mmCIF file of C-alpha atoms in Angstrom:
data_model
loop_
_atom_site.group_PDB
_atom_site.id
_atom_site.type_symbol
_atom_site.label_atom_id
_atom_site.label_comp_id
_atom_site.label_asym_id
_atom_site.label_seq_id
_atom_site.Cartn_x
_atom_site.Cartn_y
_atom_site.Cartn_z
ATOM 1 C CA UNK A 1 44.632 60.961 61.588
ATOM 2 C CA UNK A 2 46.921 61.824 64.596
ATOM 3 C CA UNK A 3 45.196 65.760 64.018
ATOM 4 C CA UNK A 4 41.545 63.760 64.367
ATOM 5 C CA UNK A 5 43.074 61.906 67.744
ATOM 6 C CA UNK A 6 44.043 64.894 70.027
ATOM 7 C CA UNK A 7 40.583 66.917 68.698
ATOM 8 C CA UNK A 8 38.930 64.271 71.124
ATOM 9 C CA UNK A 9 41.290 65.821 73.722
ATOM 10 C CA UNK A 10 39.097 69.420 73.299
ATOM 11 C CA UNK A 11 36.309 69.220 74.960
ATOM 12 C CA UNK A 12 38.208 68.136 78.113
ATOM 13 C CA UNK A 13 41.073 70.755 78.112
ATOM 14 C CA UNK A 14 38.180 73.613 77.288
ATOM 15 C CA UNK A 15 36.253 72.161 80.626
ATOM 16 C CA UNK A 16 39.598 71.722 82.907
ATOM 17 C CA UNK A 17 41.034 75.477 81.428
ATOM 18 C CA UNK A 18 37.174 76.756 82.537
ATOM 19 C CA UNK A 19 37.056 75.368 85.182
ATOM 20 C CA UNK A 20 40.822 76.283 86.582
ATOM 21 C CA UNK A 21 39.724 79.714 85.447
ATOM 22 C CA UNK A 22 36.478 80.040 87.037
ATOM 23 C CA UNK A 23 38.196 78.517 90.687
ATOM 24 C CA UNK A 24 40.666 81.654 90.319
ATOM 25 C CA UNK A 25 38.154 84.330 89.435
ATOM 26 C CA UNK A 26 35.750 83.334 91.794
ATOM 27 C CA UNK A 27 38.212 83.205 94.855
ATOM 28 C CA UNK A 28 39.352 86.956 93.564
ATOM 29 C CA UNK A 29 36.004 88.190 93.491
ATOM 30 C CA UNK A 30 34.867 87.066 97.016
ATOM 31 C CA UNK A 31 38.222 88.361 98.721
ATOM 32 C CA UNK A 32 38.235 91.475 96.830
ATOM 33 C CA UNK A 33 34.834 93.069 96.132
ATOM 34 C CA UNK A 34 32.140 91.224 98.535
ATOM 35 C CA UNK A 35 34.013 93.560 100.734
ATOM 36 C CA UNK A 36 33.238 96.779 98.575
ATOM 37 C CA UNK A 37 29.575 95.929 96.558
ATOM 38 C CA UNK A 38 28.209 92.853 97.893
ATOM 39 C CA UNK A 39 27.368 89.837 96.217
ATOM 40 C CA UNK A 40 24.712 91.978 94.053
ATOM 41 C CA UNK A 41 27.382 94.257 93.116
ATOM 42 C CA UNK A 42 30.243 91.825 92.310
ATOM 43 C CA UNK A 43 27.637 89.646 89.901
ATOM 44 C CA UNK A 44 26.897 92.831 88.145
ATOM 45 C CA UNK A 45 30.537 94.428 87.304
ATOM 46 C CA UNK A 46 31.389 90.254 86.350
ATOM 47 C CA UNK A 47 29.123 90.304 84.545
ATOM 48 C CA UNK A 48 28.670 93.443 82.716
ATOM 49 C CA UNK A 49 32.354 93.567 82.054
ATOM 50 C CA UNK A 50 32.038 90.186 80.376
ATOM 51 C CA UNK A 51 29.371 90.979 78.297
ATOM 52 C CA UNK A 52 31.163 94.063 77.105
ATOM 53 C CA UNK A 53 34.429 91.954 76.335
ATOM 54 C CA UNK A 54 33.295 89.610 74.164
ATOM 55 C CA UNK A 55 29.976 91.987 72.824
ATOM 56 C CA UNK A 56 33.640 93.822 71.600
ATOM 57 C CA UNK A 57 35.480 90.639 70.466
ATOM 58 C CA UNK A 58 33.286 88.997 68.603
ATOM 59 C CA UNK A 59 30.515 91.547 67.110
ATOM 60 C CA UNK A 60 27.900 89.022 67.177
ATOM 61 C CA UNK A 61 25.970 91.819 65.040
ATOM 62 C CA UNK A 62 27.709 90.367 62.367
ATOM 63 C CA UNK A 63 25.830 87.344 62.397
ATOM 64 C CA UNK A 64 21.820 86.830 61.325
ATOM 65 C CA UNK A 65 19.556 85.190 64.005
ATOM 66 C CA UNK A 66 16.242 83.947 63.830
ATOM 67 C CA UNK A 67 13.923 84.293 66.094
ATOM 68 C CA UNK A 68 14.059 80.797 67.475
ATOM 69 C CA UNK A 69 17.300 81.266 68.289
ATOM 70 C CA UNK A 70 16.932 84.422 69.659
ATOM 71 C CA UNK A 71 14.341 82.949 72.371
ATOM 72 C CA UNK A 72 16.674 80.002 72.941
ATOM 73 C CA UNK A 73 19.793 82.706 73.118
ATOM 74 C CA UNK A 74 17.897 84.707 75.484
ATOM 75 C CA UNK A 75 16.987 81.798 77.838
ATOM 76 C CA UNK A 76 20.635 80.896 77.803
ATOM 77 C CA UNK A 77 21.529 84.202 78.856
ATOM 78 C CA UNK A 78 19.073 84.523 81.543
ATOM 79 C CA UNK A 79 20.055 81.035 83.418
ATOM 80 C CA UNK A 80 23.474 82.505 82.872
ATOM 81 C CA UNK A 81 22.981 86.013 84.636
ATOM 82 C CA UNK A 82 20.654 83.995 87.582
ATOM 83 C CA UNK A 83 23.416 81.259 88.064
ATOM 84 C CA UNK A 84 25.822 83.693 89.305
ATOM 85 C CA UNK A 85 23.758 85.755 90.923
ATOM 86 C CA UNK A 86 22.245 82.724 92.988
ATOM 87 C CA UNK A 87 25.652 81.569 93.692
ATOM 88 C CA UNK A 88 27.358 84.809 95.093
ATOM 89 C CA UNK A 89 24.111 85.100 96.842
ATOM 90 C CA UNK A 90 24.972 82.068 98.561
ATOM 91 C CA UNK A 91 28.445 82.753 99.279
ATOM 92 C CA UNK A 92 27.496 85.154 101.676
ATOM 93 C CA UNK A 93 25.942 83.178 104.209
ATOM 94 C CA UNK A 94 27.049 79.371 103.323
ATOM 95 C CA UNK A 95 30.646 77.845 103.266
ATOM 96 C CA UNK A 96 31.731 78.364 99.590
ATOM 97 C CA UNK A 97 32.263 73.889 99.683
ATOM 98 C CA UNK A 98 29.068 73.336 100.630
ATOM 99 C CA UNK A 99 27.590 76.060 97.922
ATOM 100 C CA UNK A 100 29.603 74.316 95.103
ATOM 101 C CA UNK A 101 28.321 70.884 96.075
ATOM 102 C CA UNK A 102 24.558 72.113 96.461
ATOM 103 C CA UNK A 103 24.855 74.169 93.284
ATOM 104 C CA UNK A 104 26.560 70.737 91.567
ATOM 105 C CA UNK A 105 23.247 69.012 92.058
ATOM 106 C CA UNK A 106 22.239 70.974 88.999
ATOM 107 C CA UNK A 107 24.412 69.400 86.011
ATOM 108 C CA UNK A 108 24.127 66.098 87.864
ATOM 109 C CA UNK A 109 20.550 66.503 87.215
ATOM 110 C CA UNK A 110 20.991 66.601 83.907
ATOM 111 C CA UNK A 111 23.575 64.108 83.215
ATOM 112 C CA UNK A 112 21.199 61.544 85.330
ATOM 113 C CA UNK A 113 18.258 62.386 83.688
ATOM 114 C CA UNK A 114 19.804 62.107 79.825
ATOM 115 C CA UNK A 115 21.245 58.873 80.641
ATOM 116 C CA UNK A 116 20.290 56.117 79.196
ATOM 117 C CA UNK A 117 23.067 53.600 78.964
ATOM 118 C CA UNK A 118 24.106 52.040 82.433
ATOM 119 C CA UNK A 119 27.574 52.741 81.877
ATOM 120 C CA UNK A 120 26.353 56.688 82.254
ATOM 121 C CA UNK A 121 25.500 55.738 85.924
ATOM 122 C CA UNK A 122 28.664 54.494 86.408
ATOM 123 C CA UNK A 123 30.330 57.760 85.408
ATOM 124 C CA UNK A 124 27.820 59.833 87.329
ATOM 125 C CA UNK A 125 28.274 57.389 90.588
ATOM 126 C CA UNK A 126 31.979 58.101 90.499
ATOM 127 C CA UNK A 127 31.371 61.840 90.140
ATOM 128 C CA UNK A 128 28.737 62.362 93.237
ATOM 129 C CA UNK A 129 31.080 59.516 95.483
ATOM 130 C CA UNK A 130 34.166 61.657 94.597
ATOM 131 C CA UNK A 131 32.284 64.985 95.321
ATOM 132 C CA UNK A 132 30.930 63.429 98.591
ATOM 133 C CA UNK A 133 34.585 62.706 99.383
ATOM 134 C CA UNK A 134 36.132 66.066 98.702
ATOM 135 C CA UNK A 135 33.692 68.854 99.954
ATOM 136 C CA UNK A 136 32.765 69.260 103.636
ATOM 137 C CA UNK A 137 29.258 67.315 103.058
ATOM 138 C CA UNK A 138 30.118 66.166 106.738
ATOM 139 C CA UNK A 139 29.200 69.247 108.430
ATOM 140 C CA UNK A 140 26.161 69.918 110.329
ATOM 141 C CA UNK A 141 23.961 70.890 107.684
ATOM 142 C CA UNK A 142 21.000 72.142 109.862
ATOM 143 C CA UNK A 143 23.003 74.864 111.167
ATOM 144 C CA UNK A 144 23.240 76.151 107.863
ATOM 145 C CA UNK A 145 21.482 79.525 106.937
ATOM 146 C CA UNK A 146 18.081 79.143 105.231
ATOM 147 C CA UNK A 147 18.037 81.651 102.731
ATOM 148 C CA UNK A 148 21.965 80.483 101.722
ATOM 149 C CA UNK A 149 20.334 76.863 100.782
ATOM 150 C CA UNK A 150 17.651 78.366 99.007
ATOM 151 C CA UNK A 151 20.054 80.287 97.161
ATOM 152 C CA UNK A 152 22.657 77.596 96.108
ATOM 153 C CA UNK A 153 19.526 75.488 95.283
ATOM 154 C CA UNK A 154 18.346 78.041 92.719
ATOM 155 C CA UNK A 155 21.779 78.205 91.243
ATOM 156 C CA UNK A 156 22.069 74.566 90.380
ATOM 157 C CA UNK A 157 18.326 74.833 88.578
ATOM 158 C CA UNK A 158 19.897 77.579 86.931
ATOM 159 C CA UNK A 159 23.059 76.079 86.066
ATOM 160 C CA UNK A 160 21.294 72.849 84.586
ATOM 161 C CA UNK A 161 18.691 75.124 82.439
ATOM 162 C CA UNK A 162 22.013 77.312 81.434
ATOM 163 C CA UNK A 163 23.271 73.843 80.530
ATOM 164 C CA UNK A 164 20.119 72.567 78.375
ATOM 165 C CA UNK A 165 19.883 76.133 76.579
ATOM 166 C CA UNK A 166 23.371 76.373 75.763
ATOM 167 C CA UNK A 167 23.192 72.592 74.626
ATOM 168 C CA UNK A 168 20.018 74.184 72.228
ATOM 169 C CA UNK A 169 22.137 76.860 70.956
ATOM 170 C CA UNK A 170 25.590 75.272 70.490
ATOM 171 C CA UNK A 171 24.541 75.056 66.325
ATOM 172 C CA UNK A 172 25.469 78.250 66.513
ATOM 173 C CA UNK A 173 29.262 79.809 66.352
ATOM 174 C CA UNK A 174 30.598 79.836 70.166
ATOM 175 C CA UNK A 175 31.329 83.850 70.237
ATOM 176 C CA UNK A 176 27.919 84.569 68.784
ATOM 177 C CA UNK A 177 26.026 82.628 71.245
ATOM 178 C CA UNK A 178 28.188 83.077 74.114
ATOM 179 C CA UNK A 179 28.508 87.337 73.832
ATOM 180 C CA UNK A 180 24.653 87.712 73.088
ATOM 181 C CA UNK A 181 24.207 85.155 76.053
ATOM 182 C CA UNK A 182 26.037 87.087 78.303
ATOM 183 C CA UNK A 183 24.570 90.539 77.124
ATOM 184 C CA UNK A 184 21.060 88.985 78.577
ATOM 185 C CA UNK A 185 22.818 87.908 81.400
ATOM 186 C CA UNK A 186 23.798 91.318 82.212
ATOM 187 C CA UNK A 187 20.273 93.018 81.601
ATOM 188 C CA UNK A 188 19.305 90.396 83.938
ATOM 189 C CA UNK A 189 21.529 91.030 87.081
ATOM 190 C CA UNK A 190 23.114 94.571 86.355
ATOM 191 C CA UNK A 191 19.797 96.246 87.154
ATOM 192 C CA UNK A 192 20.138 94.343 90.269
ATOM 193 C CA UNK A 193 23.568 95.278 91.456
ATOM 194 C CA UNK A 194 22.785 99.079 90.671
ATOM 195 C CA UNK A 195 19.758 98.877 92.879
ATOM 196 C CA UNK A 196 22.025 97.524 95.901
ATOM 197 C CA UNK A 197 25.436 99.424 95.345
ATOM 198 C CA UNK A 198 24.898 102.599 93.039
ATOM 199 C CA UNK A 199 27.786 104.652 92.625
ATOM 200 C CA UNK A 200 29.932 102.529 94.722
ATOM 201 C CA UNK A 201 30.235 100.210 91.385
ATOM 202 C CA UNK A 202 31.839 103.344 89.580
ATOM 203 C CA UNK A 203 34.556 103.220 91.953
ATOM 204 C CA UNK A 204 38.304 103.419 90.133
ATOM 205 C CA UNK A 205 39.028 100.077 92.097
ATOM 206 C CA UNK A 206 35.752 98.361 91.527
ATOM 207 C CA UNK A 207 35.784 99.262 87.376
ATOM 208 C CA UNK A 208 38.984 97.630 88.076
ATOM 209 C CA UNK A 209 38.964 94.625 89.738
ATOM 210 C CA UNK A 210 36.004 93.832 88.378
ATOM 211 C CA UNK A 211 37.060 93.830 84.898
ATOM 212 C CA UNK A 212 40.300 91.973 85.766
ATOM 213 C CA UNK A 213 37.129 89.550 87.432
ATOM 214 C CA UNK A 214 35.388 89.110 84.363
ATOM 215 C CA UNK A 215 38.188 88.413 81.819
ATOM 216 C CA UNK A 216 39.251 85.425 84.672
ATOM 217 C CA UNK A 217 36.049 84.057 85.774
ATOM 218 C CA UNK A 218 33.709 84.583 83.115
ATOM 219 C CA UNK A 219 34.761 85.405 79.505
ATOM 220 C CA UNK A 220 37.026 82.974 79.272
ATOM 221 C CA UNK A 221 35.468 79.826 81.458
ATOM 222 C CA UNK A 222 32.257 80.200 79.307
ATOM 223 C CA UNK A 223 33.739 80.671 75.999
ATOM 224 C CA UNK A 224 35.441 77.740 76.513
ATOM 225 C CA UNK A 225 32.378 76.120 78.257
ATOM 226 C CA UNK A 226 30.672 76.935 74.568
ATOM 227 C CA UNK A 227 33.198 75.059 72.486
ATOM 228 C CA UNK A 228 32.706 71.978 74.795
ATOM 229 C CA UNK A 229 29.194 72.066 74.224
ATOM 230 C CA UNK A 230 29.723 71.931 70.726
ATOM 231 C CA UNK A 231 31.390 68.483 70.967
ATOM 232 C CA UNK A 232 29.510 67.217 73.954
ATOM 233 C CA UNK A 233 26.101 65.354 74.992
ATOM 234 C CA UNK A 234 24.560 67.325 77.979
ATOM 235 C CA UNK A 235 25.282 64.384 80.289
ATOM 236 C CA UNK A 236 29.002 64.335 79.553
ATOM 237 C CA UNK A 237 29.137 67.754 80.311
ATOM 238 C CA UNK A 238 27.440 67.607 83.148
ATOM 239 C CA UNK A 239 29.563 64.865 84.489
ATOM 240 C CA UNK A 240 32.589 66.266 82.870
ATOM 241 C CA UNK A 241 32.109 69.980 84.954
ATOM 242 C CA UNK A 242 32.313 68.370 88.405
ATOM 243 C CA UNK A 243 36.368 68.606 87.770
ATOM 244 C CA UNK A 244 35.713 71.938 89.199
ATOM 245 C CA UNK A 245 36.333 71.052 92.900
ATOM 246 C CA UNK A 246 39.314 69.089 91.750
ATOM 247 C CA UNK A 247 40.712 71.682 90.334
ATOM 248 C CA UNK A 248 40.066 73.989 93.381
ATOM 249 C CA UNK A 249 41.443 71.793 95.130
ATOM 250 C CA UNK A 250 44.442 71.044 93.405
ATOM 251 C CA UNK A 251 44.758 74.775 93.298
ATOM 252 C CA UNK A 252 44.700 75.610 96.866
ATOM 253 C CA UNK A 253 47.333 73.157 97.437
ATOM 254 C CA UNK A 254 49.830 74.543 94.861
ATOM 255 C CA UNK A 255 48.976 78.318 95.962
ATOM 256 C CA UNK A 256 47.783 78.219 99.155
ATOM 257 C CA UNK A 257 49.837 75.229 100.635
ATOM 258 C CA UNK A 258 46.404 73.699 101.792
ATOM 259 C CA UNK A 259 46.989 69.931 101.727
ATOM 260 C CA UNK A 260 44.916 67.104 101.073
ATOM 261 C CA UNK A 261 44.576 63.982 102.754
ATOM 262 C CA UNK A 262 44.257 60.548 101.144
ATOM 263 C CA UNK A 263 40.729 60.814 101.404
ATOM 264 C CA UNK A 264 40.648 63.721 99.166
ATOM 265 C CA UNK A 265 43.280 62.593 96.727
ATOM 266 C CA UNK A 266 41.408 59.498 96.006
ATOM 267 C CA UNK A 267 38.216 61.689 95.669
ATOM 268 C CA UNK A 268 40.146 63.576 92.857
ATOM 269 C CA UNK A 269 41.420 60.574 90.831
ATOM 270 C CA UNK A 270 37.448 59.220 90.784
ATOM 271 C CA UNK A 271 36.217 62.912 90.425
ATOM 272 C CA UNK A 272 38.546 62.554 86.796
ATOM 273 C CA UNK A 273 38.253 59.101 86.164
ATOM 274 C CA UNK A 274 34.139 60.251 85.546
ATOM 275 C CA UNK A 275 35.717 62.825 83.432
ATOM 276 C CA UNK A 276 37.845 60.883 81.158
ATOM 277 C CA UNK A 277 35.097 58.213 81.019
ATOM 278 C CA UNK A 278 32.463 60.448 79.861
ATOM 279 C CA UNK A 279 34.653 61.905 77.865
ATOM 280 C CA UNK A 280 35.424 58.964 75.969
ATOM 281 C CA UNK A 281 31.880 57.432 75.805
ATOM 282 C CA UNK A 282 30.569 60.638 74.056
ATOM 283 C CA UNK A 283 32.881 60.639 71.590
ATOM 284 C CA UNK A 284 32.271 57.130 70.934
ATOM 285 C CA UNK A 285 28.970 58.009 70.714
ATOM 286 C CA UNK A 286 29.419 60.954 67.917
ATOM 287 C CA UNK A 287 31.508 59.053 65.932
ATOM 288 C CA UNK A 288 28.069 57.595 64.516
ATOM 289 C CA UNK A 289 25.888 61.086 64.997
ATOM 290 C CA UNK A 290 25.430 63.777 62.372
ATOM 291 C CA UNK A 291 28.154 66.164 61.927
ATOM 292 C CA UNK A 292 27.263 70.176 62.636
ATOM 293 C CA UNK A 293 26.021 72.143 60.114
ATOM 294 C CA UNK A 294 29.610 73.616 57.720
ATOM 295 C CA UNK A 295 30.313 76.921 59.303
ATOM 296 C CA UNK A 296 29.343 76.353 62.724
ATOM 297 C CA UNK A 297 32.332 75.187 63.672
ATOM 298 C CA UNK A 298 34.656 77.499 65.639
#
């Protein structure tokens, strides 16, 4: 029984140790190699080193798949590979708050749109109010760049069809799904980072930086991502993702001695507050659903 208690506690822990992970991977790759191989270039060594970890840690060969799966795999992996790519993209011309809170607009989508219990609403009002709190939605948005908007905005349609795929293929074992996923994702924007950096992505400090990049801010956060999905409705994870500025936050202020104001702290605590509530209605909620299929489970 007490075992059966704190496996309710898994889903959030994988989504706050992604999430931490992903805020410190992301922040390495932007001061580090934007500098060196451009956003194109940074998305493809991320990515392409992730795929190569886990293609190497979990042999997905080992596995059958049919061909549904395969289509639903490959979907996953494409939203994947286009998320990040959108997203660095963005970085380059947008503030990186204002690109997290565009590209949030995605999972919120989905959360909204799968609700159907008003307390859902509740959890998802707390979430955007706390996000509108903590990121810099003050600024003058009509000074921002264009193609930057355009750019965030196709990462959150990304991230909320990376959400619904990986929701579709979460019957599967995490590693299998998650290393074939990200071997799309890297025939998907590899190609592209070639075409803008060439040999400058063979580069002794780009090989290594950017694999140091991938372990942080990509094999890990989705692995992780993968076994919450397993546990999760799409909605809760939706809602339950938008700890990501929190963390950053949070972050920042322990490395980076940027502090917070009230304002911001009280954006956290409703920012987690949708979290935990979420979290607590879905497994509510699965306590009366059909368990997985034996040996799915990871």
């Amino acid at each position: 029984m007490p075992l059966r208690r704190y496996s309710s506690l898994i889903p959030l822990l994988a989504i706050l140790g992604s999430v931490t992970c992903l805020g410190l991977g992301t922040s390495w790759a932007k001061h580090s190699l934007f500098p060196l191989v451009g956003a194109q270039g940074t998305t493809a060594v991320r990515v392409g080193f992730s795929a190569l970890l886990l293609l190497l840690f979990w042999r997905p060969w080992r596995w059958q798949l049919s061909r549904a799966d395969l289509r639903t795999v490959a979907l996953y992996g494409g939203a994947l590979g286009l998320t990040n790519l959108c997203f660095y993209m963005a970085l380059r011309t947008i503030p990186f708050g204002i690109a997290v809170a565009i590209e949030f607009s995605g999972p919120l989508a989905v959360a909204l749109l799968a609700s159907r219990r008003p307390l859902d609403f509740v959890w998802v009002a707390l979430a955007v109010a706390g996000l509108a709190l903590l990121l810099p939605l003050g600024h003058d948005v009509s000074k921002l760049d264009p193609t930057g908007v355009l750019f965030a905005l196709g990462a959150a349609v990304c991230w909320a069809s990376y959400i619904v795929f990986g929701k579709r293929a979460s019957h599967l074992h995490a590693g299998h799904s998650v290393s074939l996923g990200l071997a799309m994702a890297a025939l998907v924007v590899v190609p592209v980072g070639v075409l803008h950096s060439g040999a400058a992505l063979l580069s002794p400090v780009v090989l290594g930086e950017g694999l140091g990049v991938a372990l942080i801010s990509s094999a890990i956060p989705i692995s992780l991502e993968m076994v919450a999905l397993k546990r999760l409705t799409p909605q809760a994870f939706g809602i339950m993702s938008s700890m990501e500025p929190a963390v950053a936050a949070m972050l920042a202020y322990i490395l980076l001695d940027e502090r917070l104001g009230a304002g911001q702290w009280l954006a956290i605590a409703m920012i987690m507050a949708a979290s935990m509530g979420s979290s607590y209605m879905a497994q509510r909620q699965k306590r009366g659903a059909p368990a997985l299929r034996p040996g799915y489970e990871s």
